[in-house]
Amino acid sequence: MSIDQKTAALRIVLGDQLTRSLSALRGLDPARDIVLMAEVNAEARYVKHHKQKIALCFAAMRHFARELQADGVRVRYVAIDDPANSGTLTGEIARAAQDVAPTRIVLTAPGEYRLAQAFGQMAGESRWPVDILADDGFVCAIDEFNRWAEGRRALTMEFFYRQMRKKTGLLMQADKPIGGQWNFDAANREPLPKAHRPLARLRFAPDAITRDVIALVEARYPDHFGETAEFGWPVTRDEALRALGHFIDAALPTFGRYQDAMREGAPFLYHSLIAPALNLHLLEPLEVCRAAEMAFHAGHAPLEAVEGFIRQIIGWREYVRGVYWRFMPDYASSNALEAHRPIPDFYWTGKTDMRCMAAVIDETRRHAYSHHIQRLMITGNFALLAGLDPAEVEEWYLAVYADAYDWVELPNTHGMALYADGGVLATKPYAASGAYINRMSNFCSACRYDVSAKLGSSACPFNALYWAFLIRNRDRLGDNLRMKMPYRMLAKWDEAKQQAYVDAAAAFLDGLKPYR
Ligand code: FAD
Ligand code: DLZ
Ligand code: SF4
């Protein structure tokens, strides 16, 4: 690129900001402005991201840059193997500014607290004026969430969600929810019948650009988690729209019913698989919800599936983002259950006799994906029951999923899965014994452990861990109304029985090899 004219604005597009409607691109003057995009080691390495996650990010960045260039936009694209690459985003912004002497630097606020701090500092020290604009690619602005949260004793997601329904008009008839209820979950969440054959899902074969990136990632990050052989993520907006269309046509009608079901060898089931594209801003949350709503009005998908899906997006997704920005940075350091056990190495190797854990970790390794209940009730549940250190577990979740970004991963892991925030996000810990896993999956039938055995060397470890968790946290959780049932049961156990569960859990945990 020759930069001969005087540059007006240096506009930054971060790796997860791949949309033409980005606030930093608004008012772009293609003749005078320069768009900067940079692949940098600091972002690829700050956790050992799954190879597919790095490949997805770089491939989507390269495709987006080409699209801008095809429209006549001047893009300064710094590839990871550019010898002049400084290795950090702020370094690349400073280097570009030095080279092109812009009148100002414009960027959209990043999705991660860590980078918001770095860019804030950069703006304070910069020779050039820096405009950091709000990211308006969400349904709920951060100050709008704060206004909703202000003065509330509990930040109940369901009430936030109703406000978003009213705001967007999604599934509303005047000011009333269509169907007379806000939430139809009672009709969802069945296990998968044994004979059911899940839908084959649309995946995208990597094109030449993506294949190049995959080769580069394999060469540069060989020690990172995961495999790239089955990479099939959409890397452009066109592909993301096709992925959305496929989901709406083929999977949405069944989405709610089997939303919590798990089957070994069928990681995707009827989930949308759009989180990676949504989080890169290749799709917009409202367009996704409107597409689902249209399917309902066309009689193509039932209300309980469509409502359940829309709730995940304008409810949970927006809500966790609000919680993240409201409570960071203190949120990340809370540890309400005082969990300090190091993460075992099988989270990274998948080598464990627990079939449920091994299967989910293996699928994660192959696809950089597992669905919500696998994240929450298998790997998350184990971490909660075992009292694993929240920071180590969060590092794992941030690394291993193609859709993982701090703003969404942290509240889900720290708050929802680990209850480390003491109940800001969830009204009770999502703790479950082997019985839940057995009811919702087929993992137990092939496991070396016996899910119905409570104690002894062949007993499912989740059973002793579950009761030991309740015993360990009695002072913290015993008064929680939603935990009354298990605590009432526990109260009937004599001291020796309780001790036997505590000992069995301790013996199992002591046998685990720590990752570090
Ligand atoms: P679907 O099941 O089809 O759901 C539809 C969409 O709803 C998703 O694409 C997603 O955008 C949104 N959604 C659903 N549940 C949530 C939720 N709890 N929080 C935010 N958005 C939600 N999601 C991420 O996008 N990134 C993460 O890093 C992430 N980490 C998680 C960690 C843990 C411990 C848990 C329990 C959940 C996490 N989630 C995360 C939420 C959820 O599991 C994923 O969004 C979902 O599995 C992505 O697959 P999908 O696109 O097929 O989702
Ligand atoms: C996740 C990621 C990766 C792997 N690489 C880059 C990169 O090289 N350049 C970049 O701009 N962003 C990358 N990202 C996303 C960032 O880590 C971070 O999540 C976002 O920039 C926050 O908005
Ligand atoms: Fe998991 Fe226990 Fe079932 Fe084995 S028996 S798959 S460890 S729940």
XYZ file of C-alpha atoms and ligand atoms in Angstrom:
600
model
C 0.000 0.000 0.000
C 1.409 3.389 -0.836
C 0.462 6.084 1.604
C 1.012 9.247 -0.333
C -1.967 11.400 0.603
C -2.269 13.003 4.016
C -4.022 10.565 6.300
C -7.038 11.853 8.172
C -8.040 9.153 10.641
C -6.282 5.937 11.572
C -9.199 3.609 12.229
C -8.571 0.442 14.220
C -10.467 -2.787 13.661
C -9.738 -5.379 16.329
C -9.857 -9.099 15.650
C -13.381 -9.500 17.026
C -14.836 -6.319 15.492
C -15.415 -7.560 11.957
C -18.436 -5.574 10.874
C -18.960 -2.732 8.440
C -21.279 -1.086 10.968
C -18.485 -0.848 13.573
C -18.553 2.540 15.287
C -14.857 3.048 14.433
C -15.675 2.764 10.709
C -18.546 5.223 10.737
C -17.845 8.259 8.598
C -14.855 6.519 7.014
C -13.291 8.514 4.165
C -11.866 5.830 1.862
C -9.666 8.345 0.108
C -7.906 9.656 3.221
C -8.435 7.314 6.156
C -6.462 4.193 6.876
C -7.857 1.125 8.562
C -5.379 -0.787 10.734
C -5.763 -4.483 11.456
C -2.996 -6.421 13.195
C -2.395 -10.071 13.951
C -0.245 -9.997 17.073
C 1.459 -12.537 19.266
C 0.334 -10.936 22.507
C -3.311 -11.698 21.629
C -2.568 -15.156 20.263
C -0.540 -16.150 23.305
C -1.975 -14.431 26.395
C -3.679 -17.731 27.018
C -2.864 -20.836 25.018
C -5.885 -20.447 22.750
C -7.133 -23.466 20.875
C -5.464 -23.537 17.467
C -8.893 -23.273 15.820
C -9.656 -20.115 17.767
C -6.518 -18.366 16.545
C -7.082 -19.666 13.022
C -10.699 -18.492 13.079
C -9.738 -15.036 14.272
C -6.905 -14.557 11.768
C -8.857 -16.080 8.857
C -11.905 -13.909 9.571
C -9.641 -10.832 9.908
C -7.953 -11.558 6.563
C -11.271 -12.077 4.782
C -12.694 -8.904 6.281
C -9.623 -6.899 5.275
C -9.973 -8.166 1.699
C -13.613 -7.145 1.615
C -12.720 -3.642 2.775
C -9.922 -3.435 0.212
C -12.251 -4.632 -2.542
C -14.440 -1.658 -1.673
C -11.549 0.740 -2.068
C -10.688 1.125 1.609
C -6.987 1.571 2.399
C -6.113 -1.177 4.877
C -2.799 -1.496 6.667
C -2.874 -5.202 7.480
C -0.060 -6.476 9.683
C 0.319 -10.231 9.374
C 1.660 -12.325 12.240
C 4.798 -13.212 10.275
C 5.586 -9.626 9.250
C 9.186 -9.124 10.516
C 8.329 -5.570 11.614
C 5.355 -6.735 13.719
C 5.887 -5.424 17.263
C 3.739 -8.197 18.740
C 1.149 -6.068 20.559
C -1.922 -4.125 19.529
C -0.778 -0.902 21.155
C 2.659 -1.387 19.572
C 1.084 -1.745 16.133
C -1.148 1.293 16.620
C 1.870 3.366 17.702
C 3.946 2.083 14.759
C 1.178 2.860 12.266
C 0.587 6.313 13.737
C 4.294 7.042 13.515
C 4.309 6.017 9.839
C 1.156 7.773 8.651
C 0.827 10.746 11.065
C -2.960 10.699 11.296
C -5.037 13.620 12.495
C -6.642 11.221 14.997
C -6.872 7.591 15.971
C -10.352 6.087 16.159
C -11.213 2.801 17.786
C -14.225 0.973 19.109
C -13.985 -0.003 22.762
C -12.546 -3.527 23.022
C -14.485 -6.437 24.464
C -11.942 -7.165 27.173
C -11.157 -5.229 30.329
C -7.433 -5.940 29.961
C -7.368 -4.221 26.556
C -9.650 -1.395 27.655
C -7.020 -0.573 30.288
C -4.193 -0.763 27.751
C -6.010 1.460 25.234
C -7.007 3.916 27.962
C -3.363 4.270 28.916
C -2.348 4.568 25.258
C -4.890 7.364 24.748
C -3.513 9.234 27.762
C 0.044 9.102 26.432
C -0.581 9.436 22.686
C 0.728 12.332 20.594
C -2.368 11.982 18.443
C -5.920 12.466 19.692
C -7.549 9.092 20.348
C -11.332 8.600 20.143
C -12.531 5.435 21.861
C -16.137 4.930 20.756
C -18.740 2.707 22.392
C -19.328 -0.718 20.866
C -22.954 -0.451 19.807
C -23.063 -3.936 18.301
C -25.102 -5.155 21.264
C -28.772 -4.789 22.138
C -28.073 -3.217 25.521
C -25.505 -0.451 25.980
C -23.328 -0.707 29.070
C -24.772 2.426 30.690
C -28.288 1.142 29.958
C -27.448 -2.075 31.816
C -26.050 -0.048 34.701
C -29.253 1.991 34.884
C -31.260 -1.253 34.997
C -28.977 -2.721 37.688
C -28.804 0.390 39.863
C -30.480 -0.056 43.231
C -31.544 -3.675 42.616
C -30.821 -6.125 45.385
C -30.485 -9.041 42.957
C -29.619 -8.840 39.261
C -32.076 -11.485 38.125
C -31.514 -12.345 34.472
C -35.182 -13.104 33.874
C -36.197 -9.490 34.703
C -33.444 -8.068 32.543
C -34.609 -10.346 29.740
C -38.194 -9.089 29.990
C -36.926 -5.543 29.670
C -35.025 -6.532 26.507
C -38.149 -8.195 25.093
C -40.087 -4.981 25.647
C -37.286 -2.874 24.229
C -36.890 -4.929 21.044
C -40.549 -5.948 20.664
C -39.361 -9.512 20.010
C -42.198 -12.030 20.508
C -44.397 -9.263 21.901
C -47.991 -8.382 21.217
C -48.407 -4.784 22.335
C -46.833 -4.892 25.824
C -47.612 -8.578 26.484
C -45.421 -11.601 25.679
C -46.808 -13.728 22.865
C -48.244 -16.952 24.288
C -49.020 -15.278 27.629
C -45.702 -16.270 29.249
C -42.222 -14.829 29.130
C -40.444 -18.150 29.468
C -41.359 -21.567 28.065
C -38.488 -23.594 29.459
C -40.765 -26.040 31.212
C -41.594 -27.417 27.734
C -37.901 -27.726 26.763
C -34.915 -29.752 27.822
C -35.705 -33.403 27.196
C -33.059 -36.127 26.947
C -32.402 -37.458 23.450
C -34.328 -40.666 22.702
C -31.961 -43.619 22.162
C -32.978 -44.198 18.560
C -32.873 -40.514 17.590
C -30.467 -39.668 14.756
C -29.265 -36.090 15.126
C -29.202 -33.688 12.204
C -25.999 -33.409 10.153
C -24.710 -29.871 10.645
C -23.464 -27.410 8.070
C -19.702 -26.872 8.315
C -17.528 -24.756 6.036
C -14.510 -26.214 4.269
C -11.548 -23.827 4.683
C -10.704 -21.874 1.516
C -7.125 -21.027 0.455
C -6.868 -18.057 2.835
C -8.051 -20.115 5.786
C -5.854 -23.064 4.831
C -2.824 -20.743 4.819
C -3.755 -19.431 8.225
C -4.245 -22.930 9.607
C -0.781 -23.931 8.378
C 0.681 -20.816 9.963
C -1.038 -21.490 13.268
C 0.107 -25.113 13.267
C 3.681 -23.953 12.679
C 3.711 -21.045 15.148
C 1.617 -22.397 18.014
C 2.361 -26.144 18.095
C 2.105 -26.298 21.880
C -1.415 -24.838 21.981
C -4.454 -26.961 22.786
C -6.579 -28.497 20.067
C -6.578 -29.792 16.523
C -7.361 -28.027 13.272
C -8.198 -31.023 11.039
C -11.973 -30.580 11.421
C -12.063 -26.776 11.262
C -15.471 -25.815 9.864
C -16.327 -22.368 11.242
C -17.769 -19.607 9.086
C -15.056 -16.998 8.486
C -17.001 -14.377 6.492
C -20.316 -12.631 6.949
C -21.728 -14.539 3.943
C -20.804 -17.855 5.522
C -22.127 -16.744 8.893
C -25.452 -15.851 7.284
C -25.558 -19.279 5.647
C -24.837 -20.898 9.019
C -27.678 -18.904 10.539
C -30.028 -19.869 7.698
C -29.180 -23.538 8.125
C -29.837 -23.339 11.862
C -33.185 -21.572 11.440
C -34.371 -23.954 8.705
C -33.136 -27.253 10.036
C -32.338 -27.084 13.748
C -34.361 -24.336 15.435
C -37.634 -26.293 15.547
C -35.895 -28.920 17.694
C -33.522 -26.532 19.531
C -35.499 -26.197 22.757
C -36.512 -29.791 23.164
C -32.950 -31.158 23.109
C -31.132 -28.066 24.361
C -29.813 -29.850 27.469
C -29.345 -33.294 25.923
C -25.873 -34.767 25.478
C -24.732 -37.639 23.330
C -21.214 -38.936 22.840
C -20.150 -38.432 19.213
C -22.820 -35.774 18.548
C -21.409 -32.536 19.960
C -23.564 -30.098 17.990
C -27.085 -31.611 18.157
C -29.587 -28.762 17.515
C -27.518 -25.864 18.817
C -27.042 -22.855 16.591
C -23.190 -22.925 16.481
C -23.262 -19.192 15.845
C -21.491 -17.911 18.968
C -18.071 -17.724 17.240
C -19.563 -15.610 14.410
C -21.665 -13.489 16.771
C -18.680 -12.760 18.986
C -16.574 -11.745 15.970
C -19.453 -9.377 15.023
C -19.951 -11.254 11.730
C -23.587 -11.536 12.795
C -25.655 -9.052 14.752
C -27.656 -10.239 17.737
C -30.887 -8.574 16.622
C -30.806 -9.925 13.076
C -30.343 -13.410 14.497
C -33.319 -12.995 16.836
C -35.505 -11.499 14.097
C -34.733 -14.490 11.863
C -35.857 -16.846 14.646
C -38.956 -14.758 15.323
C -39.887 -14.897 11.631
C -39.607 -18.689 11.727
C -42.135 -18.701 14.560
C -44.568 -16.380 12.762
C -44.243 -18.493 9.617
C -45.299 -21.549 11.617
C -41.922 -23.162 11.023
C -40.708 -23.388 14.644
C -42.652 -23.670 17.899
C -42.817 -20.834 20.383
C -40.928 -22.686 23.120
C -37.923 -23.255 20.824
C -37.895 -19.698 19.480
C -38.448 -18.049 22.857
C -35.727 -20.232 24.409
C -33.284 -19.308 21.649
C -34.036 -15.582 21.734
C -33.653 -15.617 25.539
C -30.097 -16.944 25.176
C -29.191 -13.974 23.015
C -31.055 -10.878 24.225
C -31.207 -12.367 27.718
C -28.111 -14.277 28.757
C -25.622 -12.910 26.253
C -26.446 -9.260 26.890
C -26.833 -9.851 30.620
C -23.404 -11.444 31.136
C -21.804 -8.593 29.207
C -23.541 -6.103 31.499
C -22.377 -7.993 34.591
C -18.817 -8.127 33.253
C -18.456 -4.394 32.664
C -20.342 -3.471 35.846
C -18.168 -5.519 38.165
C -14.731 -5.688 36.552
C -11.981 -5.798 37.660
C -13.020 -6.949 41.165
C -15.367 -9.567 39.706
C -12.499 -11.735 38.448
C -10.755 -11.922 41.815
C -13.699 -12.973 43.986
C -13.588 -16.548 45.258
C -16.763 -16.941 47.315
C -16.399 -20.694 47.842
C -12.694 -20.408 48.620
C -11.767 -22.886 45.946
C -8.020 -23.331 45.590
C -7.345 -26.782 44.114
C -5.122 -26.671 40.995
C -6.795 -27.710 37.758
C -5.932 -31.359 36.976
C -3.932 -32.029 33.839
C -6.723 -34.133 32.318
C -8.561 -30.888 31.421
C -5.790 -30.394 28.890
C -4.994 -34.004 27.975
C -8.488 -35.526 28.153
C -6.929 -38.546 29.854
C -9.372 -39.589 32.561
C -11.542 -42.623 33.167
C -14.568 -40.360 33.656
C -16.207 -40.927 30.303
C -18.278 -37.749 30.393
C -15.221 -35.575 31.016
C -13.036 -37.427 28.516
C -15.716 -37.204 25.803
C -16.399 -33.489 26.267
C -12.697 -32.624 26.405
C -12.046 -34.735 23.313
C -14.840 -32.984 21.383
C -13.488 -29.646 22.585
C -10.051 -30.616 21.310
C -11.462 -31.583 17.891
C -13.955 -28.751 17.417
C -13.152 -25.907 19.861
C -16.791 -26.357 20.794
C -19.032 -27.984 23.280
C -22.550 -26.913 23.988
C -23.809 -25.049 27.007
C -24.820 -27.992 29.163
C -21.545 -29.769 28.524
C -19.675 -26.620 29.590
C -21.907 -26.069 32.610
C -22.847 -29.536 33.840
C -19.821 -31.639 32.855
C -16.551 -29.678 32.895
C -18.037 -26.792 34.920
C -19.814 -29.041 37.398
C -16.659 -31.070 38.005
C -14.644 -27.890 38.603
C -17.280 -26.607 41.026
C -17.579 -29.858 42.979
C -13.821 -30.416 43.080
C -13.198 -26.853 44.312
C -10.856 -25.984 41.443
C -9.181 -22.608 41.485
C -11.452 -20.201 39.526
C -8.597 -18.417 37.746
C -7.169 -21.704 36.427
C -10.590 -22.897 35.273
C -11.279 -19.560 33.586
C -7.967 -19.743 31.780
C -9.044 -23.133 30.434
C -12.441 -21.942 29.210
C -10.942 -18.820 27.655
C -8.414 -20.945 25.801
C -10.381 -23.890 24.515
C -13.542 -22.538 22.845
C -13.736 -20.816 19.469
C -16.283 -18.359 20.896
C -14.346 -17.489 24.066
C -13.743 -13.825 24.881
C -13.263 -12.546 28.388
C -16.501 -10.477 28.505
C -18.633 -13.573 27.937
C -16.435 -16.414 29.183
C -15.610 -14.897 32.567
C -19.146 -14.335 33.923
C -20.268 -17.709 32.591
C -17.388 -19.537 34.229
C -16.816 -17.466 37.329
C -20.467 -16.759 38.080
C -22.614 -19.410 36.468
C -20.419 -22.506 36.590
C -18.261 -21.882 39.684
C -20.443 -19.615 41.824
C -17.194 -17.800 42.638
C -19.062 -14.459 42.637
C -21.192 -15.667 45.547
C -24.466 -15.422 43.636
C -24.286 -12.208 41.600
C -25.197 -14.131 38.462
C -26.794 -17.394 39.565
C -29.276 -17.877 42.372
C -27.644 -21.178 43.327
C -24.644 -23.260 42.300
C -25.313 -25.581 39.359
C -24.080 -28.607 41.311
C -25.188 -32.086 40.261
C -24.292 -35.691 40.957
C -23.858 -38.420 38.356
C -27.621 -39.009 38.230
C -28.185 -35.767 36.293
C -25.446 -36.619 33.785
C -26.881 -40.092 33.348
C -30.398 -38.737 32.786
C -29.291 -36.237 30.127
C -26.627 -38.236 28.242
C -25.373 -41.638 27.173
C -21.890 -41.135 28.668
C -22.427 -43.368 31.686
C -23.250 -46.496 29.724
C -19.671 -46.628 28.416
C -17.949 -45.445 31.593
C -15.700 -47.582 33.763
C -17.447 -46.037 36.791
C -20.875 -47.062 37.987
C -23.155 -44.050 38.082
C -25.533 -45.613 40.582
C -22.769 -46.584 43.054
C -22.191 -43.977 45.738
C -19.011 -45.215 47.448
C -16.220 -47.650 46.590
C -13.578 -47.812 43.890
C -16.067 -48.213 41.034
C -18.478 -45.497 42.210
C -19.013 -42.504 39.911
C -16.730 -39.751 41.306
C -19.430 -37.111 40.782
C -21.488 -38.755 43.554
C -19.035 -38.439 46.432
C -17.847 -35.081 45.094
C -21.411 -33.759 45.064
C -22.121 -34.589 48.695
C -18.660 -33.543 49.852
C -19.258 -30.202 48.112
C -22.505 -29.693 50.012
C -20.879 -30.657 53.313
C -17.872 -28.401 52.698
C -20.074 -25.421 51.845
C -22.858 -25.947 54.380
C -22.192 -22.631 56.125
C -22.209 -20.755 52.842
C -25.080 -22.480 51.042
C -27.209 -24.135 53.728
C -29.560 -21.141 53.967
C -30.070 -20.832 50.215
C -33.774 -21.564 49.622
C -33.022 -23.229 46.297
C -30.603 -25.656 48.015
C -33.074 -26.683 50.686
C -33.850 -30.116 49.269
C -30.337 -31.580 49.223
C -29.496 -30.023 52.590
C -32.646 -31.499 54.097
C -31.511 -34.910 52.847
C -28.006 -34.379 54.159
C -29.390 -33.493 57.593
C -30.696 -37.045 57.847
C -27.217 -38.548 57.458
C -25.218 -39.399 60.559
C -21.680 -38.139 61.066
C -20.022 -41.385 59.905
C -21.925 -41.435 56.617
C -21.038 -37.828 55.886
C -17.398 -38.509 56.717
C -17.353 -41.498 54.365
C -18.374 -39.225 51.453
C -15.864 -36.556 52.440
C -13.106 -39.195 52.605
C -14.073 -40.759 49.266
C -14.047 -37.358 47.554
C -10.699 -36.448 49.131
C -9.141 -39.769 48.092
C -10.291 -39.259 44.513
C -9.081 -35.663 44.348
C -5.738 -36.512 45.941
C -5.141 -38.976 43.107
C -5.379 -36.294 40.413
C -2.272 -34.932 38.764
C -2.189 -31.119 38.761
C -1.641 -29.420 35.395
C 1.169 -27.210 36.684
P -26.716 -22.032 21.362
O -26.941 -23.041 22.397
O -27.264 -22.285 20.028
O -27.288 -20.647 21.919
C -27.578 -19.559 21.049
C -26.733 -18.350 21.349
O -27.098 -17.804 22.592
C -25.241 -18.618 21.451
O -24.631 -18.604 20.185
C -24.763 -17.482 22.336
O -24.472 -16.338 21.577
C -25.971 -17.197 23.214
N -25.821 -17.790 24.537
C -26.372 -18.926 25.005
N -26.093 -19.088 26.321
C -25.319 -18.049 26.667
C -24.685 -17.652 27.867
N -24.813 -18.346 28.989
N -23.923 -16.534 27.854
C -23.787 -15.797 26.736
N -24.370 -16.116 25.564
C -25.125 -17.220 25.539
N -20.464 -18.325 25.333
C -19.666 -17.599 24.539
O -20.133 -17.016 23.552
N -18.340 -17.494 24.805
C -17.763 -18.100 25.870
O -16.569 -17.966 26.094
C -18.589 -18.885 26.721
N -18.065 -19.526 27.788
C -18.884 -20.271 28.588
C -18.326 -20.890 29.703
C -19.130 -21.630 30.541
C -18.552 -22.271 31.765
C -20.502 -21.763 30.268
C -21.375 -22.550 31.166
C -21.051 -21.152 29.167
C -20.265 -20.393 28.311
N -20.797 -19.731 27.182
C -19.973 -18.984 26.400
C -22.233 -19.740 26.917
C -22.709 -20.857 25.972
O -22.302 -22.092 26.463
C -22.236 -20.662 24.547
O -22.611 -19.370 24.097
C -22.829 -21.673 23.593
O -22.541 -22.972 24.017
C -22.326 -21.441 22.184
O -22.811 -22.423 21.323
P -23.985 -22.121 20.296
O -23.640 -20.946 19.475
O -24.276 -23.390 19.595
O -25.158 -21.706 21.294
C -8.551 -13.620 20.132
C -7.645 -12.763 19.303
C -6.525 -13.335 18.696
C -6.186 -14.768 18.821
N -5.698 -12.593 17.953
C -5.966 -11.283 17.745
C -5.107 -10.478 16.965
O -4.076 -10.919 16.506
N -5.451 -9.203 16.749
C -6.566 -8.643 17.284
O -6.860 -7.470 17.028
N -7.372 -9.385 18.086
C -7.102 -10.680 18.319
N -7.917 -11.434 19.119
C -9.033 -10.753 19.834
C -8.464 -10.011 21.039
O -7.751 -10.922 21.890
C -9.519 -9.325 21.897
O -10.423 -10.273 22.363
C -10.298 -8.305 21.189
O -9.457 -7.452 20.496
C -11.179 -7.522 22.135
O -12.066 -6.670 21.445
Fe -19.442 -39.328 34.235
Fe -19.984 -40.722 36.466
Fe -21.371 -41.143 34.246
Fe -18.814 -41.916 34.405
S -20.501 -42.681 35.595
S -19.804 -40.866 32.680
S -17.950 -40.267 35.620
S -21.318 -39.270 35.413
